[in-house]
Short mmCIF file of C-alpha atoms and ligand atoms in Angstrom, two decimals:
data_model
loop_
_atom_site.label_atom_id
_atom_site.label_comp_id
_atom_site.label_asym_id
_atom_site.label_seq_id
_atom_site.Cartn_x
_atom_site.Cartn_y
_atom_site.Cartn_z
CA MET A 4 114.66 86.68 66.35
CA THR A 5 110.93 86.91 65.83
CA GLY A 6 109.02 88.41 68.70
CA PRO A 7 105.41 89.38 69.13
CA ILE A 8 104.30 92.00 66.64
CA ALA A 9 103.00 95.26 68.05
CA ASP A 10 100.04 96.99 66.40
CA GLU A 11 101.63 100.33 65.54
CA GLY A 12 98.23 102.04 65.51
CA ALA A 13 97.53 100.91 69.06
CA PRO A 14 98.06 103.31 71.96
CA ILE A 15 100.89 103.51 74.41
CA VAL A 16 99.20 102.20 77.55
CA VAL A 17 100.28 103.18 81.05
CA VAL A 18 99.09 100.86 83.82
CA GLY A 19 98.85 102.62 87.21
CA GLY A 20 97.96 106.18 88.04
CA GLY A 21 100.65 107.44 90.38
CA LEU A 22 103.54 109.86 89.96
CA ALA A 23 105.56 107.57 87.68
CA ALA A 24 102.54 107.24 85.38
CA GLY A 25 101.80 110.99 85.51
CA THR A 26 105.41 111.90 84.79
CA ALA A 27 105.67 109.40 81.93
CA VAL A 28 102.65 110.77 80.06
CA THR A 29 103.84 114.34 80.62
CA THR A 30 107.24 113.47 79.14
CA LEU A 31 105.71 111.57 76.23
CA ARG A 32 103.76 114.64 75.18
CA GLU A 33 106.67 117.01 75.91
CA GLN A 34 108.90 114.89 73.69
CA GLY A 35 106.46 115.19 70.82
CA TYR A 36 104.62 111.87 70.91
CA ALA A 37 101.29 112.71 69.26
CA GLY A 38 99.80 109.22 69.08
CA PRO A 39 97.10 107.65 71.26
CA LEU A 40 97.91 107.54 74.97
CA VAL A 41 95.85 105.79 77.64
CA VAL A 42 96.34 105.69 81.42
CA LEU A 43 94.54 102.94 83.32
CA ALA A 44 94.40 103.92 86.98
CA ALA A 45 92.81 101.83 89.71
CA GLU A 46 92.25 104.77 92.07
CA ARG A 47 89.43 107.23 91.49
CA GLU A 48 91.83 110.18 91.43
CA LEU A 49 93.91 111.59 88.61
CA PRO A 50 97.63 110.87 89.13
CA TYR A 51 98.87 112.57 92.29
CA GLU A 52 101.90 112.83 94.54
CA ARG A 53 101.82 111.02 97.87
CA PRO A 54 104.27 112.97 100.08
CA PRO A 55 101.61 115.55 101.10
CA LEU A 56 99.42 112.73 102.41
CA SER A 57 101.60 112.47 105.51
CA LYS A 58 102.55 116.16 105.64
CA GLY A 59 100.74 119.28 104.34
CA TYR A 60 97.48 117.61 103.33
CA LEU A 61 97.28 115.51 106.50
CA MET A 62 97.87 118.63 108.59
CA GLY A 63 95.17 120.55 106.74
CA LYS A 64 97.72 123.02 105.35
CA ALA A 65 97.36 122.12 101.67
CA PRO A 66 94.34 121.13 99.59
CA ALA A 67 94.20 117.78 97.80
CA GLU A 68 94.35 119.49 94.39
CA LYS A 69 97.88 120.69 95.13
CA ALA A 70 99.06 117.08 95.06
CA LEU A 71 97.79 116.45 91.51
CA VAL A 72 100.40 116.00 88.79
CA HIS A 73 97.98 117.89 86.45
CA ASP A 74 94.37 118.94 86.61
CA ALA A 75 91.74 117.35 84.36
CA ALA A 76 92.05 120.18 81.81
CA TRP A 77 95.70 119.30 81.13
CA TYR A 78 94.85 115.71 80.19
CA ALA A 79 92.03 116.93 77.93
CA GLU A 80 94.27 119.53 76.25
CA HIS A 81 97.00 116.98 75.71
CA ASP A 82 94.64 114.29 74.50
CA VAL A 83 95.58 111.81 77.22
CA GLU A 84 92.79 109.40 78.06
CA VAL A 85 92.90 108.73 81.79
CA ARG A 86 90.49 106.03 82.89
CA THR A 87 90.32 106.36 86.66
CA GLY A 88 88.71 103.65 88.79
CA THR A 89 89.96 101.15 86.21
CA ARG A 90 91.99 98.17 87.31
CA VAL A 91 93.94 96.15 84.77
CA THR A 92 93.38 92.47 85.51
CA ALA A 93 95.82 90.83 83.07
CA ILE A 94 98.60 91.51 80.62
CA ASP A 95 99.34 89.37 77.59
CA PRO A 96 102.85 90.29 76.45
CA ALA A 97 102.70 87.98 73.42
CA GLY A 98 99.40 89.36 72.21
CA HIS A 99 100.28 92.96 73.24
CA THR A 100 97.06 93.42 75.19
CA VAL A 101 95.95 94.34 78.69
CA THR A 102 92.60 93.29 80.10
CA VAL A 103 90.21 95.88 81.53
CA ASP A 104 86.60 95.25 82.49
CA GLY A 105 86.94 91.78 80.97
CA ARG A 106 87.98 93.15 77.56
CA ALA A 107 91.34 93.13 75.84
CA LEU A 108 92.89 96.47 74.94
CA SER A 109 95.80 96.41 72.47
CA TYR A 110 98.96 98.33 73.14
CA ALA A 111 101.87 99.21 70.90
CA LYS A 112 104.05 99.61 74.00
CA ALA A 113 103.10 99.67 77.67
CA LEU A 114 104.48 100.95 80.94
CA LEU A 115 103.81 99.18 84.23
CA ALA A 116 103.74 101.75 87.01
CA THR A 117 101.63 99.88 89.54
CA GLY A 118 103.59 101.16 92.54
CA ALA A 119 103.54 99.60 95.97
CA GLU A 120 100.97 98.92 98.66
CA PRO A 121 101.22 98.77 102.45
CA ARG A 122 102.42 95.57 104.06
CA ARG A 123 99.52 94.33 106.19
CA LEU A 124 99.71 93.54 109.87
CA ALA A 125 97.47 90.50 110.37
CA LEU A 126 97.18 91.09 114.13
CA ALA A 127 95.65 94.49 113.50
CA ASP A 128 93.46 93.41 110.58
CA ASP A 129 92.04 90.49 112.54
CA ALA A 130 91.27 92.61 115.60
CA GLY A 131 88.74 94.73 113.70
CA VAL A 132 89.94 97.94 115.37
CA PRO A 133 89.90 101.47 113.85
CA LEU A 134 92.92 101.36 111.61
CA THR A 135 94.69 103.23 108.80
CA TYR A 136 97.33 102.06 106.37
CA LEU A 137 98.37 105.36 104.83
CA ARG A 138 98.85 105.09 101.08
CA THR A 139 96.03 106.79 99.21
CA LEU A 140 94.32 110.14 99.30
CA ALA A 141 91.24 108.36 100.67
CA ASP A 142 93.36 106.95 103.53
CA ALA A 143 94.76 110.41 104.31
CA THR A 144 91.33 112.03 104.26
CA ALA A 145 90.01 109.46 106.74
CA LEU A 146 93.06 109.79 108.99
CA LYS A 147 92.94 113.60 108.96
CA ASP A 148 89.62 113.44 110.81
CA GLN A 149 91.24 111.41 113.57
CA LEU A 150 94.01 113.90 114.27
CA ARG A 151 92.56 116.30 116.83
CA PRO A 152 93.29 117.43 120.35
CA GLY A 153 93.06 114.72 122.96
CA ARG A 154 92.66 111.90 120.47
CA ARG A 155 95.04 108.99 121.22
CA ILE A 156 96.85 107.82 118.10
CA GLY A 157 98.91 104.63 118.12
CA VAL A 158 101.50 104.27 115.38
CA VAL A 159 102.96 100.86 114.62
CA GLY A 160 106.38 101.27 112.98
CA GLY A 161 108.97 104.00 113.43
CA GLY A 162 109.80 104.35 109.74
CA TRP A 163 109.27 107.42 107.55
CA ILE A 164 105.50 107.11 107.33
CA GLY A 165 105.11 106.36 111.04
CA LEU A 166 107.25 109.32 112.10
CA GLU A 167 105.64 111.76 109.69
CA VAL A 168 102.19 110.72 110.93
CA ALA A 169 103.41 111.07 114.51
CA ALA A 170 104.58 114.63 113.77
CA ALA A 171 101.31 115.56 112.06
CA ALA A 172 99.30 114.06 114.93
CA ARG A 173 101.30 115.93 117.59
CA GLU A 174 100.91 119.19 115.69
CA ALA A 175 97.15 118.56 115.67
CA GLY A 176 97.23 118.14 119.46
CA SER A 177 96.75 114.38 119.57
CA GLU A 178 98.49 112.12 122.06
CA VAL A 179 100.84 109.85 120.18
CA VAL A 180 102.51 106.57 120.98
CA VAL A 181 104.91 105.06 118.43
CA LEU A 182 105.82 101.37 118.72
CA GLU A 183 109.07 100.33 117.07
CA MET A 184 110.67 96.90 117.21
CA ALA A 185 114.23 98.08 116.60
CA ALA A 186 116.40 99.92 119.11
CA GLN A 187 115.94 103.22 117.24
CA PRO A 188 113.48 104.51 114.68
CA LEU A 189 114.85 104.39 111.10
CA LEU A 190 117.70 102.20 112.33
CA GLY A 191 117.95 100.17 109.13
CA VAL A 192 118.29 103.24 106.92
CA LEU A 193 120.15 105.77 109.04
CA GLY A 194 121.91 103.70 111.69
CA GLU A 195 122.09 104.15 115.43
CA GLU A 196 123.45 107.70 115.73
CA VAL A 197 121.18 109.46 113.25
CA GLY A 198 118.23 107.27 114.27
CA ARG A 199 118.72 108.59 117.81
CA ILE A 200 118.46 112.18 116.58
CA PHE A 201 115.03 111.40 115.16
CA ALA A 202 114.09 109.60 118.38
CA ASP A 203 115.11 112.64 120.45
CA LEU A 204 113.22 114.95 118.11
CA HIS A 205 109.97 113.05 118.59
CA ARG A 206 110.36 112.53 122.33
CA GLY A 207 111.12 116.23 122.65
CA ARG A 208 107.77 116.95 120.98
CA GLY A 209 105.89 114.74 123.42
CA VAL A 210 105.66 111.51 121.45
CA ASP A 211 105.68 108.40 123.63
CA LEU A 212 108.22 106.55 121.49
CA ARG A 213 108.77 102.97 122.61
CA THR A 214 111.65 101.20 120.95
CA GLY A 215 112.68 97.56 121.21
CA VAL A 216 109.08 96.49 121.67
CA SER A 217 106.95 94.07 119.71
CA ILE A 218 103.21 93.68 119.71
CA GLY A 219 101.78 90.55 121.30
CA THR A 220 98.07 91.20 120.99
CA ILE A 221 95.62 93.74 119.61
CA ARG A 222 92.04 93.72 120.82
CA ALA A 223 89.08 96.03 120.55
CA GLY A 224 89.17 98.44 123.49
CA ALA A 225 86.17 99.19 125.71
CA SER A 226 85.80 102.72 124.31
CA GLY A 227 85.84 101.64 120.66
CA GLY A 228 89.59 101.96 120.13
CA ALA A 229 92.38 99.42 120.24
CA LEU A 230 93.99 97.75 123.22
CA ILE A 231 97.57 96.75 122.45
CA GLY A 232 99.50 94.23 124.52
CA LEU A 233 103.26 94.64 124.22
CA SER A 234 106.01 92.04 124.55
CA ASP A 235 107.36 93.86 127.61
CA GLY A 236 104.07 93.29 129.41
CA ALA A 237 102.79 96.86 128.98
CA SER A 238 99.35 97.50 127.61
CA ILE A 239 98.28 100.64 125.76
CA GLU A 240 94.86 101.88 124.73
CA VAL A 241 94.49 104.17 121.71
CA ASP A 242 91.53 105.57 119.81
CA HIS A 243 92.99 104.95 116.38
CA LEU A 244 95.82 102.84 115.03
CA VAL A 245 98.11 103.71 112.11
CA VAL A 246 100.19 100.87 110.72
CA GLY A 247 103.34 101.82 108.84
CA VAL A 248 105.41 98.67 108.52
CA GLY A 249 106.63 99.06 104.97
CA VAL A 250 105.24 98.47 101.52
CA VAL A 251 105.40 95.69 98.95
CA PRO A 252 105.62 96.24 95.19
CA VAL A 253 102.42 95.50 93.26
CA THR A 254 103.66 92.76 90.95
CA ASP A 255 100.63 90.47 90.60
CA LEU A 256 99.98 91.38 86.95
CA ALA A 257 103.63 91.06 85.99
CA GLU A 258 104.00 87.71 87.73
CA ALA A 259 100.89 86.28 86.09
CA ALA A 260 102.18 87.49 82.73
CA GLY A 261 105.44 85.58 83.25
CA LEU A 262 107.72 88.62 83.55
CA VAL A 263 110.87 88.29 85.62
CA VAL A 264 109.93 89.48 89.11
CA ASP A 265 112.35 89.65 92.02
CA ASN A 266 111.73 92.26 94.68
CA GLY A 267 109.65 94.14 92.10
CA ILE A 268 109.58 93.87 88.34
CA ARG A 269 113.14 93.36 87.15
CA THR A 270 114.31 95.73 84.46
CA ASP A 271 117.55 96.74 82.86
CA ALA A 272 118.86 100.27 83.31
CA ARG A 273 116.63 101.40 80.43
CA LEU A 274 113.61 100.17 82.41
CA ARG A 275 112.87 97.39 79.91
CA THR A 276 111.23 94.35 81.51
CA SER A 277 111.88 90.80 80.33
CA ALA A 278 109.02 91.12 77.78
CA PRO A 279 109.24 93.10 74.53
CA ASP A 280 107.67 96.59 74.48
CA LEU A 281 106.90 96.42 78.21
CA TYR A 282 108.62 98.82 80.61
CA ALA A 283 108.34 99.31 84.38
CA ALA A 284 108.90 102.44 86.47
CA GLY A 285 108.68 103.79 90.01
CA ASP A 286 108.15 101.85 93.24
CA VAL A 287 107.40 98.63 91.35
CA ALA A 288 110.61 98.56 89.31
CA ASN A 289 113.75 96.81 90.52
CA ALA A 290 116.08 98.31 87.94
CA ASP A 291 119.75 97.65 87.21
CA HIS A 292 121.55 100.76 88.47
CA PRO A 293 124.57 101.56 86.31
CA VAL A 294 126.28 103.71 88.94
CA LEU A 295 125.62 101.52 91.99
CA GLY A 296 126.31 98.34 90.02
CA ARG A 297 123.34 96.35 91.33
CA PRO A 298 119.58 96.25 90.96
CA VAL A 299 117.91 98.97 93.03
CA ARG A 300 114.25 99.35 93.94
CA THR A 301 113.40 102.48 95.89
CA GLU A 302 110.17 103.80 97.29
CA HIS A 303 110.98 107.45 96.61
CA TRP A 304 109.09 110.33 95.06
CA ASP A 305 112.13 111.36 93.03
CA THR A 306 112.62 107.88 91.55
CA ALA A 307 109.03 107.91 90.31
CA ILE A 308 109.84 111.15 88.46
CA GLN A 309 113.23 110.03 87.12
CA HIS A 310 111.88 106.66 86.04
CA GLY A 311 108.80 108.22 84.46
CA ARG A 312 111.05 110.39 82.29
CA VAL A 313 113.47 107.61 81.34
CA ALA A 314 110.67 105.17 80.51
CA ALA A 315 108.93 107.76 78.34
CA ALA A 316 112.10 108.50 76.38
CA ASN A 317 112.65 104.80 75.76
CA LEU A 318 108.99 104.15 74.87
CA LEU A 319 109.70 106.60 72.05
CA GLY A 320 112.73 104.64 70.89
CA GLY A 321 115.33 106.61 72.85
CA ASP A 322 118.28 105.28 74.79
CA ALA A 323 117.87 106.86 78.23
CA VAL A 324 119.38 105.26 81.32
CA ALA A 325 118.00 105.45 84.88
CA ASP A 326 121.24 106.45 86.56
CA ALA A 327 120.15 109.08 89.09
CA LEU A 328 121.31 108.38 92.63
CA PRO A 329 118.39 107.59 94.95
CA TYR A 330 117.13 110.79 96.58
CA PHE A 331 114.70 111.06 99.47
CA PHE A 332 113.29 113.85 101.62
CA THR A 333 111.21 114.14 104.75
CA ASP A 334 109.59 116.91 106.80
CA GLN A 335 108.83 116.39 110.47
CA TYR A 336 107.96 119.38 112.71
CA ASP A 337 110.65 121.94 111.85
CA LEU A 338 113.09 119.30 110.59
CA GLY A 339 113.47 119.22 106.82
CA MET A 340 115.92 116.70 105.40
CA GLU A 341 117.28 115.58 102.04
CA TYR A 342 119.20 112.31 101.61
CA VAL A 343 121.14 111.03 98.61
CA GLY A 344 122.65 107.61 98.07
CA SER A 345 122.05 103.99 98.92
CA PRO A 346 124.43 101.98 101.12
CA GLY A 347 122.77 98.79 99.81
CA PRO A 348 123.27 95.33 101.27
CA ALA A 349 126.95 96.03 102.06
CA GLY A 350 125.84 98.80 104.43
CA PHE A 351 128.22 101.32 105.97
CA ASP A 352 130.91 101.28 108.66
CA ARG A 353 130.48 104.66 110.22
CA VAL A 354 128.66 107.95 109.98
CA GLU A 355 130.21 111.38 110.26
CA ILE A 356 128.04 114.19 111.59
CA THR A 357 129.02 117.85 111.21
CA GLY A 358 127.12 120.97 112.18
CA ASP A 359 124.75 121.74 115.00
CA VAL A 360 122.54 118.78 115.85
CA ALA A 361 120.83 120.56 118.77
CA ALA A 362 119.84 123.43 116.47
CA LEU A 363 118.69 120.90 113.84
CA ARG A 364 121.09 122.16 111.19
CA PHE A 365 123.69 119.58 110.27
CA ARG A 366 125.02 117.14 107.69
CA ALA A 367 125.63 113.40 107.93
CA THR A 368 127.86 111.28 105.71
CA TRP A 369 127.78 107.48 105.66
CA LEU A 370 131.12 105.81 104.89
CA ARG A 371 132.16 102.29 104.01
CA ARG A 372 135.74 100.98 104.24
CA GLU A 373 137.00 99.76 100.90
CA GLY A 374 140.10 97.79 99.92
CA SER A 375 143.10 97.21 102.12
CA GLU A 376 144.50 100.76 102.09
CA GLY A 377 142.10 102.08 104.66
CA ARG A 378 140.20 104.23 102.18
CA GLU A 379 136.52 104.95 102.62
CA ARG A 380 133.72 105.42 100.11
CA VAL A 381 130.88 107.84 100.70
CA VAL A 382 127.78 105.67 100.28
CA ALA A 383 125.15 108.22 101.33
CA ALA A 384 124.86 111.75 102.64
CA MET A 385 122.13 114.00 103.96
CA HIS A 386 121.53 117.44 105.29
CA VAL A 387 119.03 118.70 107.82
CA ASN A 388 117.78 122.25 107.30
CA ASP A 389 120.94 123.20 105.37
CA TRP A 390 119.13 124.05 102.19
CA ASP A 391 122.07 125.08 100.01
CA ALA A 392 123.86 121.80 100.69
CA ILE A 393 122.15 119.38 98.34
CA ASP A 394 124.40 119.79 95.25
CA GLU A 395 127.55 119.50 97.30
CA ILE A 396 126.20 116.48 99.14
CA ARG A 397 125.16 114.81 95.90
CA SER A 398 128.62 115.32 94.41
CA THR A 399 130.32 113.58 97.34
CA VAL A 400 128.27 110.38 97.12
CA GLY A 401 130.31 107.63 95.49
CA THR A 402 133.67 109.37 96.03
CA LEU A 403 136.61 107.75 97.81
CA ARG A 404 138.56 109.41 100.57
P1 FAD B 517 102.23 104.70 93.31
O1 FAD B 517 102.23 106.09 93.83
O2 FAD B 517 102.04 103.59 94.28
O3 FAD B 517 101.12 104.60 92.19
C1 FAD B 517 100.76 103.37 91.61
C2 FAD B 517 99.30 103.42 91.21
O4 FAD B 517 99.02 102.30 90.40
C3 FAD B 517 98.34 103.38 92.38
O5 FAD B 517 97.43 104.43 92.29
C4 FAD B 517 97.66 102.03 92.21
O6 FAD B 517 96.31 102.03 92.65
C5 FAD B 517 97.73 101.82 90.72
N1 FAD B 517 97.60 100.42 90.31
C6 FAD B 517 98.16 99.34 90.91
N2 FAD B 517 97.79 98.21 90.27
C7 FAD B 517 96.99 98.60 89.25
C8 FAD B 517 96.29 97.90 88.23
N3 FAD B 517 96.32 96.56 88.14
N4 FAD B 517 95.54 98.61 87.35
C9 FAD B 517 95.49 99.96 87.42
N5 FAD B 517 96.14 100.68 88.37
C10 FAD B 517 96.87 100.00 89.27
N6 FAD B 517 108.80 109.59 98.99
C11 FAD B 517 109.78 110.52 99.20
O7 FAD B 517 110.81 110.49 98.53
N7 FAD B 517 109.63 111.49 100.16
C12 FAD B 517 108.51 111.57 100.93
O8 FAD B 517 108.42 112.45 101.76
C13 FAD B 517 107.49 110.62 100.73
N8 FAD B 517 106.35 110.67 101.46
C14 FAD B 517 105.38 109.74 101.28
C15 FAD B 517 104.24 109.78 102.07
C16 FAD B 517 103.26 108.82 101.92
C17 FAD B 517 102.04 108.89 102.78
C18 FAD B 517 103.41 107.78 100.98
C19 FAD B 517 102.35 106.72 100.83
C20 FAD B 517 104.53 107.73 100.18
C21 FAD B 517 105.53 108.70 100.32
N9 FAD B 517 106.69 108.68 99.53
C22 FAD B 517 107.68 109.62 99.73
C23 FAD B 517 106.89 107.63 98.52
C24 FAD B 517 106.39 108.08 97.14
O9 FAD B 517 105.14 108.65 97.26
C25 FAD B 517 106.36 106.89 96.20
O10 FAD B 517 107.69 106.50 95.99
C26 FAD B 517 105.66 107.21 94.88
O11 FAD B 517 104.31 107.43 95.12
C27 FAD B 517 105.81 106.09 93.88
O12 FAD B 517 105.09 106.40 92.74
P2 FAD B 517 104.60 105.28 91.73
O13 FAD B 517 103.90 106.01 90.63
O14 FAD B 517 105.72 104.38 91.40
O15 FAD B 517 103.57 104.36 92.54
#
């Protein structure tokens, strides 16, 4: 088979400047790659981690620099050219080039780590009200100013981002209302029983959590905020709105380049896309998962790290496989949690909770019935504030009982 010929003197190019990109370049240098290495990053910042944006940084407990993968000196010392504020506008897999500032840049191999971006809520956008979609450091910096005593914060969506923002806002003394369409927050991920624990946690901290509600209208309020009309007839006025209704993978470049895209850029377990010498990693990659036996796209900090490492190894001609089980964590008030696994489209049949829920120290195990012999498979497990539990929990996921 004759494929496009790569210019071996050309750099490895990483498109995107998040954690997957930062981890990939770190691994490339750690594994001895001494050739030219370029990161093209649309944001103005050096690659950074996002979890602090809804936790320590948002609460003013940690400076922005702590979120950086490396400081500028590291990239200089390791001869990594990071072009921040630089958006790639096209990829030509046949010609082995990416387009930046209207000019083609050749690559020997390239990694697409373009991440995800917030799903927009047209009702809120069209209303022209004070609004944050929390994704970038700039978003977090703007939102931080809003979180102060007496300020009324409205959060649309009771998912991870919405709940973490609600916790940060309450700790800053703001009044918080969370609007969630489902019967419990996090219902889709955790199910009814564990979702209720999170609901109780937030209500116990003074959050006005309204479940089973949808938004009918959003209008500019008289005092400069937002006036929200709910499906149940209620109306709420807030000073600032935060919308956390999920993210979508940033696949525009890949689609235009003709790569296979389906809920993210499709890759095999080695993170190879459908085009030669082009890999994808992190939130944007929908990768075959050899353990789970299906394609999996996560929006997790740990996946960005694992994928960054695997992609780097394979960019160097290795044979690494992205087989880590999905891992996620959250911090809300004094609840710290780690979760491993992925029930996937088949879901789970029941959840087992052990420990002391009231004291916020417990474990939960999600189980799915399998076969006709009444056996159950552990499809996910988590602990709350049980910090020695993670290895044990991880080892149970996938086992049959
Ligand atoms: P991203 O971080 O999205 O980075 C992609 C980068 O590529 C972006 O900077 C983007 O601007 C850039 N880019 C896109 N297109 C182009 C282009 N054409 N040219 C150049 N650059 C481009 N996960 C957890 O597991 N636990 C948590 O507690 C947690 N908290 C979070 C809190 C917040 C507020 C957010 C937003 C996310 C959180 N996450 C958490 C998710 C985690 O941060 C993501 O999974 C992770 O950031 C994914 O990294 P990534 O490198 O794949 O993508």
